[in-house]
mmCIF file of C-alpha atoms and ligand atoms in Angstrom:
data_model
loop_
_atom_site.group_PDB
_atom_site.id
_atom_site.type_symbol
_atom_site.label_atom_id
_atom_site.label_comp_id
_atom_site.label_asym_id
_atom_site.label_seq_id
_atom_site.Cartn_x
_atom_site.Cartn_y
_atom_site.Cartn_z
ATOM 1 C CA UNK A 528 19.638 -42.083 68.131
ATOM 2 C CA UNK A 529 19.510 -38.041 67.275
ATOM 3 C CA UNK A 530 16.280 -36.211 68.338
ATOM 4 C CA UNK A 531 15.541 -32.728 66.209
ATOM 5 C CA UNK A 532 12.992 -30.183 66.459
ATOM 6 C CA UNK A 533 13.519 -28.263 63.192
ATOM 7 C CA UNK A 534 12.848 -29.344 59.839
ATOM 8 C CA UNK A 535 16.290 -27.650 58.848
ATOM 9 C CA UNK A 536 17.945 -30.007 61.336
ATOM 10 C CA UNK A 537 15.996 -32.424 60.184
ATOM 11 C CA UNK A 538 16.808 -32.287 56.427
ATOM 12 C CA UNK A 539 20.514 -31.743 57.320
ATOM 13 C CA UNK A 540 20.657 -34.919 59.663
ATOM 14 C CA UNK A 541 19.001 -36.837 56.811
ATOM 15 C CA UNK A 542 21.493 -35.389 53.763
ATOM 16 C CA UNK A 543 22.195 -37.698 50.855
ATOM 17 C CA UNK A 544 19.943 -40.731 52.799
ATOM 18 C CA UNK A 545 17.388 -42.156 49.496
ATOM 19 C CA UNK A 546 16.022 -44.917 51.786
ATOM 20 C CA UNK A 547 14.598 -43.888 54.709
ATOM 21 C CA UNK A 548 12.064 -45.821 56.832
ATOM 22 C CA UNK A 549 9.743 -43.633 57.992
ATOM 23 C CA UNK A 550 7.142 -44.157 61.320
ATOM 24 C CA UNK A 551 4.202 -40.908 62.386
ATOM 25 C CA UNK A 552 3.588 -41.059 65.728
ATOM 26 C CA UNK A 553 1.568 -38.785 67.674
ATOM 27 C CA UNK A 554 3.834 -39.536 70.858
ATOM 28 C CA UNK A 555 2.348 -41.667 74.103
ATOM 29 C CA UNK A 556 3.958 -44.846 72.308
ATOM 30 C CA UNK A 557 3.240 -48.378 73.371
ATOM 31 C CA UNK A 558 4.076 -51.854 72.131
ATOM 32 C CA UNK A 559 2.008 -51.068 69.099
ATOM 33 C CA UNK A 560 3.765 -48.195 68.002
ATOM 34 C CA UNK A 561 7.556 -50.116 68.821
ATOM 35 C CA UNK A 562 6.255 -52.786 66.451
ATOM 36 C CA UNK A 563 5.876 -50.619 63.733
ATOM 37 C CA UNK A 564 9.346 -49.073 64.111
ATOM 38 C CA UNK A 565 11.010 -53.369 63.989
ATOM 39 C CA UNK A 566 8.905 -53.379 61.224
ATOM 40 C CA UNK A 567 10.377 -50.202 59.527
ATOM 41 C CA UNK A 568 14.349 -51.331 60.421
ATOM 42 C CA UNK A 569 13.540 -54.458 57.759
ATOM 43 C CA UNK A 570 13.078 -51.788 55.164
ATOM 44 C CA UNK A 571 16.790 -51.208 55.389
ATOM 45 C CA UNK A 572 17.776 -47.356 55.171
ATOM 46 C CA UNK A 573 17.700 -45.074 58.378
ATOM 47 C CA UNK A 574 14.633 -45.329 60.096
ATOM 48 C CA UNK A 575 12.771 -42.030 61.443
ATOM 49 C CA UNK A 576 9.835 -41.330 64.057
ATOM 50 C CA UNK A 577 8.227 -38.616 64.496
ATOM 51 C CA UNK A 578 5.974 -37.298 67.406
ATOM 52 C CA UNK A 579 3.559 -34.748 66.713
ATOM 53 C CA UNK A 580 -0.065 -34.286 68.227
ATOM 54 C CA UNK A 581 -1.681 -32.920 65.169
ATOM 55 C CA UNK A 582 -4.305 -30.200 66.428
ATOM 56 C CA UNK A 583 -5.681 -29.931 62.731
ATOM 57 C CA UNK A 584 -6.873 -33.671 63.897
ATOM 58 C CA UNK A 585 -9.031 -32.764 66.721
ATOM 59 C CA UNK A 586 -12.246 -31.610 66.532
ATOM 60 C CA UNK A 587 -12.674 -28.911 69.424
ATOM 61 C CA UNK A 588 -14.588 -31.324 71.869
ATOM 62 C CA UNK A 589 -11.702 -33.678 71.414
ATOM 63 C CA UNK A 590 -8.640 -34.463 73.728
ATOM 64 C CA UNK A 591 -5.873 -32.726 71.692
ATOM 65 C CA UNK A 592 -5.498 -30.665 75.275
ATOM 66 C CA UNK A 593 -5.207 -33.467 77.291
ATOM 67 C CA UNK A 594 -3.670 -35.696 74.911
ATOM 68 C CA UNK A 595 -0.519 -37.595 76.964
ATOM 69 C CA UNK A 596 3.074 -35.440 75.422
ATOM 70 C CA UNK A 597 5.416 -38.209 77.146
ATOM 71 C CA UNK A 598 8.255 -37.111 74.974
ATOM 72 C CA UNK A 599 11.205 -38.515 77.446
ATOM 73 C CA UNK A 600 9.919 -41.705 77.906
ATOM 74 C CA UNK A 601 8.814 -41.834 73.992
ATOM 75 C CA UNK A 602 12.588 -41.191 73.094
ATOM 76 C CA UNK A 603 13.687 -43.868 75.592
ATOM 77 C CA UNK A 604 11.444 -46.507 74.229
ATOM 78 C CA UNK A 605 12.194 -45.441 70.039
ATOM 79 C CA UNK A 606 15.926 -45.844 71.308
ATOM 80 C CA UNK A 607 15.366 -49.634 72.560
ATOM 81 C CA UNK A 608 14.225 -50.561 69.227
ATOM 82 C CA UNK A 609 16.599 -49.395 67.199
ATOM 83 C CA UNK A 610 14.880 -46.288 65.950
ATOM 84 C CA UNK A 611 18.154 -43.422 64.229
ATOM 85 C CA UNK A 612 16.812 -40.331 64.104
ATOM 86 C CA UNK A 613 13.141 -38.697 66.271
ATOM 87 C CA UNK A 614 11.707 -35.714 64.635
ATOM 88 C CA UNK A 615 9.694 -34.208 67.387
ATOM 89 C CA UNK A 616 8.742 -30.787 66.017
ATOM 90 C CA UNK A 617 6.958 -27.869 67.813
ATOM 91 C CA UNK A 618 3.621 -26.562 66.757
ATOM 92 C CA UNK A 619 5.384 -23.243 65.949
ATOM 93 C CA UNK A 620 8.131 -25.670 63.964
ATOM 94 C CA UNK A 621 5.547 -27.314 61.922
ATOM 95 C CA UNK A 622 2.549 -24.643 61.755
ATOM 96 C CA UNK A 623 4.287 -21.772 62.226
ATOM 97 C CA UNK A 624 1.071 -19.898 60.181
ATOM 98 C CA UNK A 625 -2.505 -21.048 60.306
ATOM 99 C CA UNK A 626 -2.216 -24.472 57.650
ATOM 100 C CA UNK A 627 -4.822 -23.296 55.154
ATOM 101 C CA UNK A 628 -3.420 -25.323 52.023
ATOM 102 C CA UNK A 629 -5.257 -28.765 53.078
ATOM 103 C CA UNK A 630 -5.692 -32.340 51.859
ATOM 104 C CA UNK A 631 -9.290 -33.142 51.201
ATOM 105 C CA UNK A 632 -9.672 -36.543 50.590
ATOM 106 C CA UNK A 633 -12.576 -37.933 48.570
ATOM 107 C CA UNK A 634 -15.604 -37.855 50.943
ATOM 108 C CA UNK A 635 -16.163 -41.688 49.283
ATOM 109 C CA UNK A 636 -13.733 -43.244 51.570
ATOM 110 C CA UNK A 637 -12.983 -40.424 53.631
ATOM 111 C CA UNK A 638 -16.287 -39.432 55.020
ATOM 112 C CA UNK A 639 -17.991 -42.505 56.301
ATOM 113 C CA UNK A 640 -17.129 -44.553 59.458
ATOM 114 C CA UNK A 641 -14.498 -42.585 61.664
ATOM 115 C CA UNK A 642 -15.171 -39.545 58.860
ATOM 116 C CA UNK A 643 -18.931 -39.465 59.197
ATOM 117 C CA UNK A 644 -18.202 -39.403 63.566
ATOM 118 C CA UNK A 645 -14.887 -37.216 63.436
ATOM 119 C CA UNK A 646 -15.639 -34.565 60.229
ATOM 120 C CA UNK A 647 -12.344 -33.032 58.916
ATOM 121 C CA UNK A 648 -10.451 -35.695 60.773
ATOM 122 C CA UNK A 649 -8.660 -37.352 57.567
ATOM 123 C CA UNK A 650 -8.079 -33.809 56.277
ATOM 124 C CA UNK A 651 -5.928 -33.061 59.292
ATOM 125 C CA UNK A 652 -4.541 -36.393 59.148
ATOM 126 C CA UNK A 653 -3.450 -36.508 55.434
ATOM 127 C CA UNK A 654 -2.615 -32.850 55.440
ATOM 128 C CA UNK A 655 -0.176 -33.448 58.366
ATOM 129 C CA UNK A 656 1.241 -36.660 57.113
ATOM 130 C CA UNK A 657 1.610 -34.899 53.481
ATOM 131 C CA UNK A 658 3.718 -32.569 55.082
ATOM 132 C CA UNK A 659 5.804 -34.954 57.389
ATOM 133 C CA UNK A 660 6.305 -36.675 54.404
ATOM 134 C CA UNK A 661 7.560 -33.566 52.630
ATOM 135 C CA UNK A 662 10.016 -32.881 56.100
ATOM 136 C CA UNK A 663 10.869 -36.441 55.888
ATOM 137 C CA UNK A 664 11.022 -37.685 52.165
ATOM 138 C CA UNK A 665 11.157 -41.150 52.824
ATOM 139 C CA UNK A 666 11.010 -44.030 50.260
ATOM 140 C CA UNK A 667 8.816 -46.237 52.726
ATOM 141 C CA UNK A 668 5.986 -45.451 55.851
ATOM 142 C CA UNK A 669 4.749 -47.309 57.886
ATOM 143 C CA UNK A 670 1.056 -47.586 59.146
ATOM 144 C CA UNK A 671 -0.844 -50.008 61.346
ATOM 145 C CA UNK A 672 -3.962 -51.495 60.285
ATOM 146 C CA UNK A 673 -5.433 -50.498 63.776
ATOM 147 C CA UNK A 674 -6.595 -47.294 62.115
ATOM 148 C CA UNK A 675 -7.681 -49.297 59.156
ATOM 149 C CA UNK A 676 -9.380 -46.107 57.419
ATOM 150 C CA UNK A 677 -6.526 -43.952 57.788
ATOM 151 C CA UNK A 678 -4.070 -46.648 56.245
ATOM 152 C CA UNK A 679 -6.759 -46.385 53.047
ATOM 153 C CA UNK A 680 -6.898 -43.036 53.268
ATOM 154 C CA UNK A 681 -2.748 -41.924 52.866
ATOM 155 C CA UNK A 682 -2.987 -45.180 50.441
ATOM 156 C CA UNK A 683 -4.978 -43.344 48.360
ATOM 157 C CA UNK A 684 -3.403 -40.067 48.716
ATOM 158 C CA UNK A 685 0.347 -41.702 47.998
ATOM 159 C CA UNK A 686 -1.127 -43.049 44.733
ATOM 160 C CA UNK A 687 -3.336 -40.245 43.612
ATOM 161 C CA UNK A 688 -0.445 -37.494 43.961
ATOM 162 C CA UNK A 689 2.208 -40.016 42.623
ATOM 163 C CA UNK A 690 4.121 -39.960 45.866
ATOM 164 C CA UNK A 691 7.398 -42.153 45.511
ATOM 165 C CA UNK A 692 6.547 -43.855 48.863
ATOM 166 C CA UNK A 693 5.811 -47.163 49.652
ATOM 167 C CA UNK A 694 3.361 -47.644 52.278
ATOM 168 C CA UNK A 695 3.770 -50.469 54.820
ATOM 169 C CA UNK A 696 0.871 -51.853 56.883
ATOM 170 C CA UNK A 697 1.815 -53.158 60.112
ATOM 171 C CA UNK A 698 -0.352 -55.475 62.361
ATOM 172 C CA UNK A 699 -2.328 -54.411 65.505
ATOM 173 C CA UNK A 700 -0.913 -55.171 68.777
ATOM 174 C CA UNK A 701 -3.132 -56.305 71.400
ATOM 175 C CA UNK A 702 -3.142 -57.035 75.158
ATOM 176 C CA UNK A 703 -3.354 -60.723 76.325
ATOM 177 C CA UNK A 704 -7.305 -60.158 76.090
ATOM 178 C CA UNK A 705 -7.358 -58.892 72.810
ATOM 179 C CA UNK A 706 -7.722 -55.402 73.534
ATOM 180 C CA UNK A 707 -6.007 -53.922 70.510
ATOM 181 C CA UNK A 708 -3.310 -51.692 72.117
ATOM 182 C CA UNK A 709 -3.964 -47.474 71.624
ATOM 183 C CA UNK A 710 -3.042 -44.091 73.518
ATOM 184 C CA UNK A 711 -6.740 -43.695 74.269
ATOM 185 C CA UNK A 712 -6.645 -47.447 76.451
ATOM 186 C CA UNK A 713 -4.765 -45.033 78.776
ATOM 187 C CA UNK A 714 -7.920 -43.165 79.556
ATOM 188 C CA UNK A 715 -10.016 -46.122 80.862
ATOM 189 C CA UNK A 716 -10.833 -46.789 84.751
ATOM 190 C CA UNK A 717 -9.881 -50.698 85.933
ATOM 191 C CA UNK A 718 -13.294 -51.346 85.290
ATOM 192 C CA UNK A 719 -13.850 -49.940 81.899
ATOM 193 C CA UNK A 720 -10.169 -51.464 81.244
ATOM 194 C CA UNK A 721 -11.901 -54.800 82.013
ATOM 195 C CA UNK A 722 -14.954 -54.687 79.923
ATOM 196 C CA UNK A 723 -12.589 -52.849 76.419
ATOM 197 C CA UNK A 724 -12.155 -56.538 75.329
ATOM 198 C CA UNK A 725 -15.896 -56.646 74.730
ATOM 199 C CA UNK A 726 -14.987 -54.481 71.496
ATOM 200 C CA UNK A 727 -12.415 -56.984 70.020
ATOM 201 C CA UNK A 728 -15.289 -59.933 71.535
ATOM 202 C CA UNK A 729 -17.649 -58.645 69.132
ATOM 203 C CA UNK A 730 -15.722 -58.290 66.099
ATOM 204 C CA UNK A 731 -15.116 -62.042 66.259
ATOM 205 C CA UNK A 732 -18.986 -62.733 67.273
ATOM 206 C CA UNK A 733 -19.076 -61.349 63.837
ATOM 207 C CA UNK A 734 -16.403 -63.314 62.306
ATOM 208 C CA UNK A 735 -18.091 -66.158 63.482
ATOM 209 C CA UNK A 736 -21.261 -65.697 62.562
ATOM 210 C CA UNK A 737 -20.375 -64.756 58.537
ATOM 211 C CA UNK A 738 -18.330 -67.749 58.939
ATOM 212 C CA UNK A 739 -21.445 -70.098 60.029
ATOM 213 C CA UNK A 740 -22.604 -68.855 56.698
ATOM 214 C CA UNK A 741 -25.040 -65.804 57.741
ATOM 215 C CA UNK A 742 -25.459 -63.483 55.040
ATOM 216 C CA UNK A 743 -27.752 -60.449 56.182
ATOM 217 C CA UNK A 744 -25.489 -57.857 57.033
ATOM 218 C CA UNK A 745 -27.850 -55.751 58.536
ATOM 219 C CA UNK A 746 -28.482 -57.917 61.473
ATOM 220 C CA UNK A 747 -25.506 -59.175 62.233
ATOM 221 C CA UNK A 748 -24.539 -55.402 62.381
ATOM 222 C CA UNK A 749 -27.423 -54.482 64.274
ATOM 223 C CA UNK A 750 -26.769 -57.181 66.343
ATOM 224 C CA UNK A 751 -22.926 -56.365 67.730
ATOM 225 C CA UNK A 752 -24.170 -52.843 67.979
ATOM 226 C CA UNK A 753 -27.313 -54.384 70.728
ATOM 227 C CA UNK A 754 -24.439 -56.542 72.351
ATOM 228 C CA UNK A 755 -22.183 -53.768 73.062
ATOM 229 C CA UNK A 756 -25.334 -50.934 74.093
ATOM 230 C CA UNK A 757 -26.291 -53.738 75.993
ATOM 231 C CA UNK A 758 -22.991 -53.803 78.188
ATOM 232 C CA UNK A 759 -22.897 -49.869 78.155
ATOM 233 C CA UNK A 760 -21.066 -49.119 75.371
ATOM 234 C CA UNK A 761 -22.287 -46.442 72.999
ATOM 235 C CA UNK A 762 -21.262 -48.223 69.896
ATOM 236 C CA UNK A 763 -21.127 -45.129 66.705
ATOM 237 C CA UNK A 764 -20.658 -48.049 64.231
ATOM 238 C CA UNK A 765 -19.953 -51.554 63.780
ATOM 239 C CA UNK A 766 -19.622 -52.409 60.022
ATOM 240 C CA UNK A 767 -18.429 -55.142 57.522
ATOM 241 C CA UNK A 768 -16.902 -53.385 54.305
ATOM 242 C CA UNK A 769 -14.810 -54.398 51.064
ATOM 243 C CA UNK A 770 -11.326 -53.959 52.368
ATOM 244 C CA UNK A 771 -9.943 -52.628 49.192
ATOM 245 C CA UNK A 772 -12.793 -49.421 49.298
ATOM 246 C CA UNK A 773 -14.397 -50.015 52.754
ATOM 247 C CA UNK A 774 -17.877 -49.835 50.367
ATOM 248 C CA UNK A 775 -20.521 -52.292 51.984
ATOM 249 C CA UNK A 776 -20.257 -55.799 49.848
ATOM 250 C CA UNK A 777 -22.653 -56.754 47.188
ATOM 251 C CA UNK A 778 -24.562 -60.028 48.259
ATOM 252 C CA UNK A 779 -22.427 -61.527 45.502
ATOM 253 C CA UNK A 780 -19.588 -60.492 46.528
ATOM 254 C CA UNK A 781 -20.251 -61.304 50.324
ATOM 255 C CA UNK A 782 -21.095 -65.262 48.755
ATOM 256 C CA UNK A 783 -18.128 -64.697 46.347
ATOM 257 C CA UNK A 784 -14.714 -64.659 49.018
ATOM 258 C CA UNK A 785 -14.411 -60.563 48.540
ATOM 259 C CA UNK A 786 -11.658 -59.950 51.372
ATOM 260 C CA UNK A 787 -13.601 -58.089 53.904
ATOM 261 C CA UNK A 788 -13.437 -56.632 57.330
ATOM 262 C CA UNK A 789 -14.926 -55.684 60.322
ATOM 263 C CA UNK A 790 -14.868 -52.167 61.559
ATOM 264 C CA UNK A 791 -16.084 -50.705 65.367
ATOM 265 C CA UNK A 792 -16.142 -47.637 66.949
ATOM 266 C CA UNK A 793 -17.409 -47.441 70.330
ATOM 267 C CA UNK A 794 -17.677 -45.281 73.360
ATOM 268 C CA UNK A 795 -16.775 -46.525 76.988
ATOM 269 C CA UNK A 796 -17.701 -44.102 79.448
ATOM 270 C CA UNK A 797 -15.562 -40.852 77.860
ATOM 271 C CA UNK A 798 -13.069 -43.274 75.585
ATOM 272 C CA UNK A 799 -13.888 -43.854 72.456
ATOM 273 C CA UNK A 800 -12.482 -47.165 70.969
ATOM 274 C CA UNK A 801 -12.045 -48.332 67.438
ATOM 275 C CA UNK A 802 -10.858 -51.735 66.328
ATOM 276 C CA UNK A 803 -11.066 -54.245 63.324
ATOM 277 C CA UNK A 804 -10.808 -57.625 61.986
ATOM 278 C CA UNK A 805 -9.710 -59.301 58.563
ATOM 279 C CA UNK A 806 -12.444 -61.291 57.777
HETATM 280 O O1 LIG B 509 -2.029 -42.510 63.580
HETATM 281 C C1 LIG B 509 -1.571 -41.490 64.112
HETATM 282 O O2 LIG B 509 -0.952 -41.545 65.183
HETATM 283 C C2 LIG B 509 -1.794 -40.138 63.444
HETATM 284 O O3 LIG B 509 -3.035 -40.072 62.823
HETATM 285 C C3 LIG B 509 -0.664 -39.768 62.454
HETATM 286 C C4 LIG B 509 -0.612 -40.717 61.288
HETATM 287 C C5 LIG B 509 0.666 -39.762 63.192
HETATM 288 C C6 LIG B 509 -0.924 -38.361 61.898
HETATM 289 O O4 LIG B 509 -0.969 -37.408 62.912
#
């Protein structure tokens, strides 16, 4: 496995490759992340990470300072699984002048849920992956459905600009307990670590109770969000959306079988969680 830092070495190491496999990362990788790669070596080709903590991402009262850069071990763990080639650019590689040609994705899908609670946070995602996938020109990427919204979101931006990519949408990864696996878990105490299933808990209460034929959104909603404030979470949405659009359902469609899902955000002491469910 060859790690680069340039985009020149980069480009060179990839020369004459038309099917590369293709895996973002943002570094601190886990189980989750090592899925998506064994899910990117059955798209045949070469398959590349990269590692990149994408400050256009953060808002300024995020973590981007404190984010975990656990490059050595990353490398180590990308090498078990088969992973060819890391692309692990600086800030200076990648930005080396303030990025002010952007991606603004429609506000439609891109500013509710995570966009309404993190403004300008699918800008600096699709502007970074944009460019990645510029470095990296691969035919195929690979995204989990953990950060549901975002897999939309470059979805969308693949098929509006005519991208020749195929995006790949890998399951979430989750702890014996459910917890769906992320960098952030990282930042939980043994007790908050303990009580993080509630999120995953709730999504099912909600399965459940659309399942036992409920039909008023609203409350069931309102309901998860009382459940987790309850516990001492500080829940910024739980919501049941179209999963084509991430609209709310009609009432028909909710009767009808429209595939839908279930998305949370939630704060645990200073972690904020996010999860989902296929409904
Ligand atoms: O999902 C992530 O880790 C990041 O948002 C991504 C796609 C690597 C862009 O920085």
């Amino acid at each position: 496995m060859r790690i680069v830092h340039t985009i020149a070495e980069l480009r060179q190491a990839l020369a004459g490759s038309t099917h590369t496999t293709f895996v973002p990362t943002m570094g601190n990788l886990h189980e989750g992340h090592l899925s998506l790669v064994r899910l990117a070596k059955e798209h045949g080709g070469p398959v590349v990470a990269s590692i990149f903590v994408n400050r256009l991402q953060f808002a300024p009262h995020e973590d981007f300072d404190t984010y975990p850069r656990t490059l050595e071990r990353d490398c180590e763990l990308l090498r078990s699984v088969g992973c060819n080639l890391v692309f692990a650019p600086s800030e200076a590689e990648l930005y080396p002048e303030p990025q002010v040609y952007t991606v603004q994705p429609p506000a439609a899908l891109a500013g509710i849920l995570e966009g309404e609670f993190r403004p300008g946070f699918f800008t600096g995602v699709c502007t970074v992956v944009l460019k990645l996938f510029h470095c990296v020109q691969p035919r195929v990427a690979v995204f989990g459905k953990k950060d549901y919204q975002q897999l939309l979101v470059v979805r969308r931006m693949v098929q509006q600009l005519a991208l020749p990519i195929e995006i790949v949408a890998g399951e979430t990864a989750r702890a014996d307990d459910g917890l769906a696996l992320s960098s952030r878990n990282g930042y939980l105490s043994e007790t908050e670590r303990a009580e993080a299933v509630q999120l995953s808990m709730t999504l099912k209460e909600v399965q459940l109770r659309l399942r036992r034929g409920e039909r008023d959104l609203a409350a069931v909603e309102s309901a998860a969000m009382d459940h987790l404030r309850q516990r001492g979470w500080q829940p910024d949405y739980v919501s049941v959306r179209r999963r084509t659009d991430l609209l709310p359902p009609t009432p028909e469609q909710l009767a009808g079988g429209e595939p839908l899902v279930v998305l949370a955000a939630a704060r645990l002491g200073r972690t904020r969680l996010i999860d989902n469910l296929e409904l």
